[in-house]
């Protein structure tokens, strides 16, 4: 396990170009993990626990925000308009299955060509008992190759 300790006020993007794979215990909020993934040079599926976060972050970073009400045509249009560019898709946990099915059907090599990033993992743990789809978003984490996935949490459970 690798440990990186940031000086107070330092953002992850100031010390690395990509989020590392694995589970990231950020210990405090506002270190720029989501921003780093939204701006790094690779394709990313960024899973958020709520619609409000997807709407906000996708606007801030000029990325596709995918949730209920967003059509397959909108995804296909985004893919077409971003050919040859790094694609960034923010998705609410409830819509991960639908998004991945659309990407696979569009011929995207999802599991090898996209980095799967689960943000705010602590919310998945606390809400999974009454929001089944949050558990499904974590199931997809296991499907992605170990070097193509990361989770970030304000607290990590030690077993």
C-alpha positions as a Python dict, from the first residue, in 0.01 Angstrom:
ca = {
    (1, 'X'): (0, 0, 0),
    (2, 'X'): (131, 341, -96),
    (3, 'X'): (72, 640, 132),
    (4, 'X'): (84, 998, 8),
    (5, 'X'): (46, 1272, 267),
    (6, 'X'): (-51, 1614, 134),
    (7, 'X'): (34, 1938, 306),
    (8, 'X'): (-276, 2130, 412),
    (9, 'X'): (-427, 2307, 114),
    (10, 'X'): (-246, 2093, -145),
    (11, 'X'): (-462, 1939, -418),
    (12, 'X'): (-399, 1594, -565),
    (13, 'X'): (-356, 1748, -910),
    (14, 'X'): (-53, 1938, -781),
    (15, 'X'): (135, 1616, -703),
    (16, 'X'): (6, 1361, -957),
    (17, 'X'): (-131, 1342, -1311),
    (18, 'X'): (-377, 1056, -1250),
    (19, 'X'): (-561, 907, -957),
    (20, 'X'): (-397, 581, -860),
    (21, 'X'): (-602, 266, -883),
    (22, 'X'): (-740, 114, -564),
    (23, 'X'): (-915, 258, -262),
    (24, 'X'): (-822, 613, -173),
    (25, 'X'): (-877, 718, 187),
    (26, 'X'): (-883, 1094, 151),
    (27, 'X'): (-923, 1169, 523),
    (28, 'X'): (-1063, 1514, 440),
    (29, 'X'): (-1280, 1665, 171),
    (30, 'X'): (-1173, 1911, -96),
    (31, 'X'): (-843, 1755, -203),
    (32, 'X'): (-945, 1754, -570),
    (33, 'X'): (-980, 1381, -638),
    (34, 'X'): (-1287, 1426, -858),
    (35, 'X'): (-1134, 1723, -1038),
    (36, 'X'): (-817, 1525, -1107),
    (37, 'X'): (-1015, 1239, -1261),
    (38, 'X'): (-1235, 1479, -1460),
    (39, 'X'): (-930, 1650, -1611),
    (40, 'X'): (-669, 1375, -1649),
    (41, 'X'): (-574, 1231, -1986),
    (42, 'X'): (-784, 912, -2000),
    (43, 'X'): (-1144, 807, -2054),
    (44, 'X'): (-1339, 802, -1728),
    (45, 'X'): (-1670, 686, -1590),
    (46, 'X'): (-1714, 884, -1269),
    (47, 'X'): (-1986, 741, -1046),
    (48, 'X'): (-2155, 978, -803),
    (49, 'X'): (-2415, 895, -538),
    (50, 'X'): (-2665, 1171, -628),
    (51, 'X'): (-2816, 1344, -926),
    (52, 'X'): (-2727, 1688, -784),
    (53, 'X'): (-2357, 1600, -777),
    (54, 'X'): (-2370, 1463, -1135),
    (55, 'X'): (-2545, 1776, -1259),
    (56, 'X'): (-2302, 2008, -1081),
    (57, 'X'): (-1976, 1829, -1163),
    (58, 'X'): (-2062, 1759, -1527),
    (59, 'X'): (-2134, 2129, -1582),
    (60, 'X'): (-1819, 2242, -1401),
    (61, 'X'): (-1600, 2010, -1606),
    (62, 'X'): (-1797, 2026, -1935),
    (63, 'X'): (-1853, 1649, -1933),
    (64, 'X'): (-2151, 1429, -2006),
    (65, 'X'): (-2383, 1395, -1709),
    (66, 'X'): (-2579, 1070, -1727),
    (67, 'X'): (-2885, 996, -1515),
    (68, 'X'): (-3253, 920, -1554),
    (69, 'X'): (-3400, 1119, -1840),
    (70, 'X'): (-3078, 1124, -2044),
    (71, 'X'): (-3134, 928, -2363),
    (72, 'X'): (-2913, 683, -2547),
    (73, 'X'): (-2902, 932, -2835),
    (74, 'X'): (-2746, 1191, -2603),
    (75, 'X'): (-2470, 944, -2512),
    (76, 'X'): (-2408, 852, -2876),
    (77, 'X'): (-2395, 1221, -2969),
    (78, 'X'): (-2140, 1283, -2691),
    (79, 'X'): (-1926, 991, -2811),
    (80, 'X'): (-1938, 1116, -3170),
    (81, 'X'): (-1856, 1475, -3071),
    (82, 'X'): (-1559, 1361, -2859),
    (83, 'X'): (-1391, 1117, -3099),
    (84, 'X'): (-1017, 1129, -3048),
    (85, 'X'): (-1061, 1308, -2714),
    (86, 'X'): (-1066, 1178, -2359),
    (87, 'X'): (-1425, 1106, -2269),
    (88, 'X'): (-1551, 1193, -1922),
    (89, 'X'): (-1891, 1071, -1812),
    (90, 'X'): (-2038, 1152, -1472),
    (91, 'X'): (-2312, 904, -1386),
    (92, 'X'): (-2547, 869, -1093),
    (93, 'X'): (-2513, 528, -930),
    (94, 'X'): (-2872, 438, -1024),
    (95, 'X'): (-2784, 465, -1395),
    (96, 'X'): (-2450, 282, -1414),
    (97, 'X'): (-2597, -37, -1567),
    (98, 'X'): (-2786, 154, -1834),
    (99, 'X'): (-2480, 365, -1922),
    (100, 'X'): (-2247, 66, -1952),
    (101, 'X'): (-2499, -119, -2171),
    (102, 'X'): (-2524, 182, -2403),
    (103, 'X'): (-2144, 213, -2424),
    (104, 'X'): (-2096, -159, -2493),
    (105, 'X'): (-2370, -156, -2760),
    (106, 'X'): (-2196, 145, -2919),
    (107, 'X'): (-1879, -63, -2954),
    (108, 'X'): (-1686, 100, -2671),
    (109, 'X'): (-1428, -120, -2497),
    (110, 'X'): (-1564, -11, -2163),
    (111, 'X'): (-1374, -238, -1926),
    (112, 'X'): (-1034, -173, -2083),
    (113, 'X'): (-1073, 174, -2232),
    (114, 'X'): (-1235, 355, -1939),
    (115, 'X'): (-1120, 416, -1584),
    (116, 'X'): (-1405, 347, -1339),
    (117, 'X'): (-1404, 592, -1048),
    (118, 'X'): (-1650, 565, -757),
    (119, 'X'): (-1666, 895, -570),
    (120, 'X'): (-1797, 948, -216),
    (121, 'X'): (-1783, 577, -134),
    (122, 'X'): (-1892, 637, 223),
    (123, 'X'): (-2240, 726, 95),
    (124, 'X'): (-2266, 390, -83),
    (125, 'X'): (-2195, 212, 243),
    (126, 'X'): (-2444, 412, 448),
    (127, 'X'): (-2723, 415, 186),
    (128, 'X'): (-2690, 71, 24),
    (129, 'X'): (-2947, -81, 259),
    (130, 'X'): (-3227, 125, 106),
    (131, 'X'): (-3079, 217, -236),
    (132, 'X'): (-3005, -116, -403),
    (133, 'X'): (-2853, 49, -710),
    (134, 'X'): (-2568, 185, -500),
    (135, 'X'): (-2459, -172, -440),
    (136, 'X'): (-2481, -242, -812),
    (137, 'X'): (-2242, 48, -880),
    (138, 'X'): (-1995, -123, -646),
    (139, 'X'): (-2050, -457, -824),
    (140, 'X'): (-1932, -292, -1146),
    (141, 'X'): (-1619, -178, -965),
    (142, 'X'): (-1526, -544, -924),
    (143, 'X'): (-1576, -612, -1296),
    (144, 'X'): (-1324, -351, -1408),
    (145, 'X'): (-958, -460, -1411),
    (146, 'X'): (-776, -365, -1090),
    (147, 'X'): (-559, -113, -1273),
    (148, 'X'): (-866, 52, -1428),
    (149, 'X'): (-1059, 144, -1115),
    (150, 'X'): (-1052, 351, -798),
    (151, 'X'): (-1278, 450, -510),
    (152, 'X'): (-1239, 751, -290),
    (153, 'X'): (-1385, 785, 57),
    (154, 'X'): (-1373, 1032, 342),
    (155, 'X'): (-1336, 727, 563),
    (156, 'X'): (-1232, 374, 490),
    (157, 'X'): (-1356, 79, 688),
    (158, 'X'): (-1078, -143, 821),
    (159, 'X'): (-1167, -505, 866),
}
